[in-house]
Amino acid sequence: MTAAENPWGWFLGYLLLGVTGSLAFLDGGYIINGEDCNPHSQPWQAALFLEDDFFCGGVLVHPQWVLSAAHCFQNSYTIGLGLHSLEPDQEPGSQMIEAGLSIQHPEYNKPSMANDLMLIKLKESASLSDNIRNISIVSQCPTPGDSCLVSGWGRLASGGLPRVLQCVNISVASEEVCKARYGPVYHPSMLCAGGGQDRKDSCHGDSGGPLVCHGSLQGLVSFGQPPCGQPNVPGVYTNLCKFSDWIQTTIQAS
Ligand SMILES: *[C@@H]1O[C@H](CO)[C@@H](O)[C@H](O)[C@H]1NC(C)=O
Ligand SMILES: *[C@@H]1O[C@H](CO)[C@@H](O)[C@H](O)[C@H]1NC(C)=O
């Protein structure tokens, strides 16, 4: 962990105010007191680009499919794989692949902010390598206290981007804590993680990016209550254990 005084202000690229006026999707997202990931230690991490601009994270879950947050939806994307920095030219072995189809969960935002996931089909399959690999999705729901790693390239307070992918470990919070914090917005399609007292371990990667617990994909960065890194304020992730059937069926049908 980086020291708490490290002046890393991963800041929101932009906010979409949620129903309570204080909740916000984390487009651009941010990681507080994380550290540079070991290069290519998260080979399933994807980056979503609109034209040349990075705007959300994603996760390779099949050689031809990326999972991301439904609120990251756009009409077209280029998906970067095998990146450490966001400069494909400087990343040997990286691949930039155009997205074809993207399918938001049919119940996205019903109720507000719930079911925040979508599947993106690549126009061609990624070539898997040491730096590019799909990750399996959990079928079991998380246990409070589980330690998980979240990664992302959130924007800096200055509006710039970190040089390389950031990683931070956070713990899964209980459903009770999550309900108490997010009140009427809480939905079983969400899980809470982070919110530790030390402020070191408690923030988000980019929207749509991976929360990996025990080596499997457990969640996607969804939203939070800014500012990030407040003790007792965990962030919200899409609770993927609830979506195994939808993910499998959608991939098989398309
Ligand atoms: C990657 O995707 C392929 C094709 O669906 C699957 O057979 C394989 O098990 C996946 N690997 C992991 C680690 O999930
Ligand atoms: C996260 O925790 C794992 C297991 O304890 C550790 O190996 C890894 O270095 C930690 N990563 C970060 C970014 O703190």
CSV table of C-alpha atoms and ligand atoms in Angstrom, one decimal:
chain,number,residue,atom,x,y,z
A,1,MET,CA,0.0,0.0,0.0
A,2,THR,CA,1.1,3.5,-0.7
A,3,ALA,CA,1.4,5.8,2.3
A,4,ALA,CA,-1.8,7.7,3.2
A,5,GLU,CA,0.0,11.0,2.6
A,6,ASN,CA,0.6,10.0,-1.0
A,7,PRO,CA,-1.3,12.8,-2.8
A,8,TRP,CA,-3.2,10.6,-5.2
A,9,GLY,CA,-6.5,12.3,-5.9
A,10,TRP,CA,-8.2,9.8,-8.2
A,11,PHE,CA,-11.1,11.9,-9.1
A,12,LEU,CA,-14.3,11.5,-11.0
A,13,GLY,CA,-14.1,12.1,-14.7
A,14,TYR,CA,-17.7,13.2,-14.5
A,15,LEU,CA,-20.7,12.4,-12.3
A,16,LEU,CA,-24.1,11.3,-13.2
A,17,LEU,CA,-26.1,12.1,-10.1
A,18,GLY,CA,-28.2,9.3,-8.8
A,19,VAL,CA,-31.6,9.2,-7.3
A,20,THR,CA,-30.6,10.6,-4.0
A,21,GLY,CA,-28.6,13.4,-5.5
A,22,SER,CA,-25.5,12.3,-3.7
A,23,LEU,CA,-24.8,9.0,-5.4
A,24,ALA,CA,-22.8,8.9,-8.5
A,25,PHE,CA,-21.8,6.4,-11.2
A,26,LEU,CA,-18.0,6.4,-11.4
A,27,ASP,CA,-17.3,7.0,-15.0
A,28,GLY,CA,-13.6,7.4,-15.1
A,29,GLY,CA,-13.7,6.2,-11.5
A,30,TYR,CA,-10.8,6.4,-9.2
A,31,ILE,CA,-8.6,4.3,-6.9
A,32,ILE,CA,-7.6,5.8,-3.6
A,33,ASN,CA,-4.3,4.8,-2.2
A,34,GLY,CA,-3.8,2.0,-4.6
A,35,GLU,CA,-0.5,1.2,-6.2
A,36,ASP,CA,0.8,0.3,-9.6
A,37,CYS,CA,-0.4,-3.2,-10.5
A,38,ASN,CA,2.4,-5.6,-11.4
A,39,PRO,CA,2.4,-5.3,-15.2
A,40,HIS,CA,-0.1,-7.7,-16.7
A,41,SER,CA,-1.0,-9.2,-13.3
A,42,GLN,CA,-4.7,-8.6,-14.3
A,43,PRO,CA,-4.7,-10.1,-17.8
A,44,TRP,CA,-8.5,-10.0,-18.0
A,45,GLN,CA,-8.6,-6.2,-17.5
A,46,ALA,CA,-10.1,-4.4,-20.5
A,47,ALA,CA,-10.2,-0.7,-21.3
A,48,LEU,CA,-13.1,0.9,-23.2
A,49,PHE,CA,-12.2,3.6,-25.7
A,50,LEU,CA,-14.5,6.0,-27.5
A,51,GLU,CA,-12.5,7.2,-30.5
A,52,ASP,CA,-9.1,7.5,-28.7
A,53,ASP,CA,-10.5,8.4,-25.3
A,54,PHE,CA,-10.5,5.9,-22.5
A,55,PHE,CA,-13.8,6.1,-20.5
A,56,CYS,CA,-14.5,2.9,-18.7
A,57,GLY,CA,-13.0,-0.4,-17.6
A,58,GLY,CA,-14.2,-3.9,-18.5
A,59,VAL,CA,-13.4,-7.6,-18.0
A,60,LEU,CA,-12.6,-10.3,-20.6
A,61,VAL,CA,-14.9,-13.2,-19.6
A,62,HIS,CA,-14.6,-15.2,-22.8
A,63,PRO,CA,-12.2,-14.8,-25.7
A,64,GLN,CA,-14.9,-12.9,-27.6
A,65,TRP,CA,-16.8,-11.2,-24.8
A,66,VAL,CA,-16.2,-8.3,-22.4
A,67,LEU,CA,-18.3,-7.6,-19.3
A,68,SER,CA,-18.7,-4.0,-18.2
A,69,ALA,CA,-21.2,-1.8,-16.4
A,70,ALA,CA,-24.4,-1.0,-18.2
A,71,HIS,CA,-24.0,2.7,-17.5
A,72,CYS,CA,-20.8,2.6,-19.7
A,73,PHE,CA,-23.0,1.9,-22.7
A,74,GLN,CA,-22.1,3.6,-26.0
A,75,ASN,CA,-22.9,2.9,-29.6
A,76,SER,CA,-19.4,1.9,-30.5
A,77,TYR,CA,-16.2,1.1,-28.7
A,78,THR,CA,-12.7,-0.1,-29.2
A,79,ILE,CA,-11.6,-2.5,-26.5
A,80,GLY,CA,-8.0,-2.5,-25.4
A,81,LEU,CA,-6.6,-5.7,-24.0
A,82,GLY,CA,-3.1,-6.5,-22.6
A,83,LEU,CA,-2.5,-2.9,-21.6
A,84,HIS,CA,-0.5,-1.7,-18.6
A,85,SER,CA,-0.4,1.9,-19.6
A,86,LEU,CA,-3.2,3.2,-21.8
A,87,GLU,CA,-0.8,3.7,-24.7
A,88,PRO,CA,-1.3,0.7,-27.0
A,89,ASP,CA,1.7,1.7,-29.1
A,90,GLN,CA,3.9,1.3,-26.1
A,91,GLU,CA,2.5,-2.0,-25.0
A,92,PRO,CA,3.9,-5.0,-27.0
A,93,GLY,CA,1.4,-7.8,-27.2
A,94,SER,CA,-1.6,-5.5,-26.6
A,95,GLN,CA,-4.7,-5.8,-28.8
A,96,MET,CA,-7.2,-3.2,-29.8
A,97,ILE,CA,-10.4,-4.8,-31.0
A,98,GLU,CA,-13.6,-3.2,-32.2
A,99,ALA,CA,-16.8,-4.1,-30.4
A,100,GLY,CA,-19.8,-5.3,-32.4
A,101,LEU,CA,-22.8,-5.9,-30.4
A,102,SER,CA,-23.4,-4.7,-26.8
A,103,ILE,CA,-26.2,-5.9,-24.7
A,104,GLN,CA,-27.3,-4.1,-21.5
A,105,HIS,CA,-29.0,-6.2,-18.9
A,106,PRO,CA,-32.8,-5.9,-19.6
A,107,GLU,CA,-33.5,-4.8,-16.0
A,108,TYR,CA,-30.7,-2.2,-15.9
A,109,ASN,CA,-31.8,0.8,-13.9
A,110,LYS,CA,-35.0,-1.0,-12.8
A,111,PRO,CA,-35.0,0.1,-10.0
A,112,SER,CA,-32.6,3.0,-10.2
A,113,MET,CA,-29.0,1.9,-10.5
A,114,ALA,CA,-29.7,-1.8,-10.2
A,115,ASN,CA,-28.5,-4.6,-12.5
A,116,ASP,CA,-25.6,-2.5,-13.8
A,117,LEU,CA,-24.0,-4.8,-16.3
A,118,MET,CA,-23.7,-5.4,-20.0
A,119,LEU,CA,-22.0,-7.8,-22.3
A,120,ILE,CA,-19.9,-6.6,-25.3
A,121,LYS,CA,-19.2,-8.9,-28.2
A,122,LEU,CA,-15.8,-8.3,-29.9
A,123,LYS,CA,-15.8,-8.3,-33.7
A,124,GLU,CA,-13.1,-10.9,-33.5
A,125,SER,CA,-11.9,-13.1,-30.7
A,126,ALA,CA,-8.9,-11.9,-28.7
A,127,SER,CA,-5.7,-14.0,-29.1
A,128,LEU,CA,-5.1,-15.2,-25.6
A,129,SER,CA,-1.5,-14.9,-24.3
A,130,ASP,CA,0.3,-14.4,-21.0
A,131,ASN,CA,-1.0,-10.8,-21.0
A,132,ILE,CA,-4.5,-11.5,-22.2
A,133,ARG,CA,-6.7,-14.0,-20.5
A,134,ASN,CA,-10.4,-14.5,-19.7
A,135,ILE,CA,-11.4,-14.9,-16.1
A,136,SER,CA,-14.1,-17.1,-14.7
A,137,ILE,CA,-17.1,-15.6,-13.0
A,138,VAL,CA,-18.1,-16.7,-9.6
A,139,SER,CA,-21.4,-18.6,-9.1
A,140,GLN,CA,-21.2,-18.2,-5.3
A,141,CYS,CA,-22.1,-15.0,-3.6
A,142,PRO,CA,-19.4,-13.3,-1.5
A,143,THR,CA,-18.8,-13.7,2.2
A,144,PRO,CA,-18.4,-10.5,4.2
A,145,GLY,CA,-14.7,-9.9,5.0
A,146,ASP,CA,-13.5,-11.6,1.8
A,147,SER,CA,-10.4,-9.8,0.5
A,148,CYS,CA,-10.7,-8.8,-3.2
A,149,LEU,CA,-8.7,-6.8,-5.6
A,150,VAL,CA,-10.1,-4.0,-7.7
A,151,SER,CA,-8.2,-2.4,-10.6
A,152,GLY,CA,-8.6,0.5,-12.9
A,153,TRP,CA,-7.2,3.6,-14.7
A,154,GLY,CA,-9.2,6.3,-13.0
A,155,ARG,CA,-8.7,9.9,-13.8
A,156,LEU,CA,-6.5,12.2,-11.7
A,157,ALA,CA,-7.9,15.2,-9.9
A,158,SER,CA,-6.1,17.2,-12.7
A,159,GLY,CA,-8.3,15.4,-15.3
A,160,GLY,CA,-5.3,13.4,-16.4
A,161,LEU,CA,-4.9,9.6,-16.3
A,162,PRO,CA,-2.6,7.5,-14.2
A,163,ARG,CA,0.4,6.3,-16.1
A,164,VAL,CA,-0.4,2.6,-15.5
A,165,LEU,CA,-3.1,0.4,-14.1
A,166,GLN,CA,-3.8,0.8,-10.4
A,167,CYS,CA,-4.6,-2.0,-8.0
A,168,VAL,CA,-6.0,-2.0,-4.5
A,169,ASN,CA,-7.2,-4.6,-2.0
A,170,ILE,CA,-10.6,-4.1,-0.3
A,171,SER,CA,-12.9,-6.3,1.8
A,172,VAL,CA,-16.5,-7.3,1.1
A,173,ALA,CA,-18.9,-5.6,3.4
A,174,SER,CA,-22.0,-7.3,4.8
A,175,GLU,CA,-25.4,-6.8,3.2
A,176,GLU,CA,-26.6,-5.1,6.4
A,177,VAL,CA,-23.8,-2.5,6.1
A,178,CYS,CA,-24.6,-2.0,2.4
A,179,LYS,CA,-28.3,-1.6,3.1
A,180,ALA,CA,-27.7,0.8,6.0
A,181,ARG,CA,-25.4,3.0,3.8
A,182,TYR,CA,-27.4,3.0,0.6
A,183,GLY,CA,-30.9,2.7,2.0
A,184,PRO,CA,-33.7,2.6,-0.6
A,185,VAL,CA,-31.2,2.4,-3.4
A,186,TYR,CA,-29.9,-1.0,-2.2
A,187,HIS,CA,-30.8,-3.9,-4.4
A,188,PRO,CA,-29.7,-7.6,-4.3
A,189,SER,CA,-27.9,-7.0,-7.6
A,190,MET,CA,-25.4,-4.9,-5.7
A,191,LEU,CA,-22.6,-5.8,-3.3
A,192,CYS,CA,-20.6,-3.4,-1.2
A,193,ALA,CA,-16.8,-3.5,-0.6
A,194,GLY,CA,-14.3,-1.2,0.9
A,195,GLY,CA,-15.0,1.4,3.5
A,196,GLY,CA,-12.1,0.4,5.8
A,197,GLN,CA,-11.0,2.7,8.6
A,198,ASP,CA,-7.6,3.2,7.2
A,199,ARG,CA,-8.9,4.9,4.1
A,200,LYS,CA,-6.2,3.0,2.2
A,201,ASP,CA,-8.3,0.2,0.9
A,202,SER,CA,-11.6,1.7,0.1
A,203,CYS,CA,-12.1,2.9,-3.3
A,204,HIS,CA,-13.1,2.1,-6.9
A,205,GLY,CA,-11.4,1.4,-10.1
A,206,ASP,CA,-13.1,2.5,-13.2
A,207,SER,CA,-16.7,1.8,-13.8
A,208,GLY,CA,-17.1,-1.6,-15.3
A,209,GLY,CA,-13.7,-2.8,-14.0
A,210,PRO,CA,-13.1,-6.0,-12.1
A,211,LEU,CA,-13.5,-6.9,-8.4
A,212,VAL,CA,-11.7,-10.2,-8.1
A,213,CYS,CA,-12.0,-12.4,-5.0
A,214,HIS,CA,-10.2,-15.7,-4.6
A,215,GLY,CA,-9.1,-15.6,-8.2
A,216,SER,CA,-12.6,-15.3,-9.7
A,217,LEU,CA,-14.6,-12.3,-10.9
A,218,GLN,CA,-17.1,-11.3,-8.2
A,219,GLY,CA,-18.1,-7.8,-9.1
A,220,LEU,CA,-17.9,-4.8,-11.5
A,221,VAL,CA,-17.3,-1.2,-10.3
A,222,SER,CA,-20.7,0.5,-10.3
A,223,PHE,CA,-21.2,3.5,-8.2
A,224,GLY,CA,-20.4,5.1,-4.8
A,225,GLN,CA,-21.0,8.1,-2.6
A,226,PRO,CA,-18.3,10.6,-3.2
A,227,PRO,CA,-15.8,11.6,-2.1
A,228,CYS,CA,-14.1,8.2,-2.2
A,229,GLY,CA,-12.0,6.8,0.6
A,230,GLN,CA,-14.3,7.8,3.5
A,231,PRO,CA,-14.2,5.3,6.4
A,232,ASN,CA,-17.5,3.4,6.7
A,233,VAL,CA,-18.6,4.3,3.2
A,234,PRO,CA,-18.1,1.2,1.0
A,235,GLY,CA,-18.4,1.4,-2.8
A,236,VAL,CA,-21.1,-0.5,-4.8
A,237,TYR,CA,-20.3,-3.2,-7.2
A,238,THR,CA,-22.5,-5.3,-9.5
A,239,ASN,CA,-23.1,-8.6,-7.6
A,240,LEU,CA,-22.2,-11.0,-10.4
A,241,CYS,CA,-23.3,-14.2,-8.5
A,242,LYS,CA,-26.8,-13.1,-9.4
A,243,PHE,CA,-26.2,-13.1,-13.1
A,244,SER,CA,-24.5,-16.4,-14.0
A,245,ASP,CA,-27.6,-17.6,-15.9
A,246,TRP,CA,-28.1,-14.3,-17.8
A,247,ILE,CA,-24.4,-14.1,-18.8
A,248,GLN,CA,-24.2,-17.7,-19.9
A,249,THR,CA,-27.5,-17.6,-21.9
A,250,THR,CA,-26.6,-14.3,-23.5
A,251,ILE,CA,-23.2,-15.5,-24.7
A,252,GLN,CA,-24.6,-18.8,-26.0
A,253,ALA,CA,-27.5,-17.1,-27.8
A,254,SER,CA,-25.4,-14.5,-29.6
B,1,LIG,C1,-12.2,-18.8,-21.2
B,1,LIG,O1,-13.2,-19.0,-22.1
B,1,LIG,C2,-13.3,-20.3,-22.6
B,1,LIG,C3,-14.4,-20.3,-23.7
B,1,LIG,O2,-15.7,-20.0,-23.1
B,1,LIG,C4,-13.6,-21.3,-21.5
B,1,LIG,O3,-13.7,-22.6,-22.0
B,1,LIG,C5,-12.5,-21.2,-20.5
B,1,LIG,O4,-12.9,-22.0,-19.4
B,1,LIG,C6,-12.4,-19.7,-20.0
B,1,LIG,N1,-11.4,-19.6,-19.0
B,1,LIG,C7,-11.6,-19.2,-17.8
B,1,LIG,C8,-10.4,-19.1,-16.9
B,1,LIG,O5,-12.7,-19.0,-17.4
B,2,LIG,C1,-3.4,-7.7,-2.3
B,2,LIG,O1,-3.4,-8.8,-1.4
B,2,LIG,C2,-2.6,-9.9,-1.9
B,2,LIG,C3,-2.8,-11.1,-1.0
B,2,LIG,O2,-2.6,-10.7,0.3
B,2,LIG,C4,-1.2,-9.4,-2.1
B,2,LIG,O3,-0.4,-10.5,-2.6
B,2,LIG,C5,-1.1,-8.2,-3.0
B,2,LIG,O4,0.2,-7.7,-3.1
B,2,LIG,C6,-2.0,-7.1,-2.5
B,2,LIG,N1,-2.1,-6.1,-3.6
B,2,LIG,C7,-2.2,-4.8,-3.4
B,2,LIG,C8,-2.2,-3.9,-4.5
B,2,LIG,O5,-2.2,-4.4,-2.2
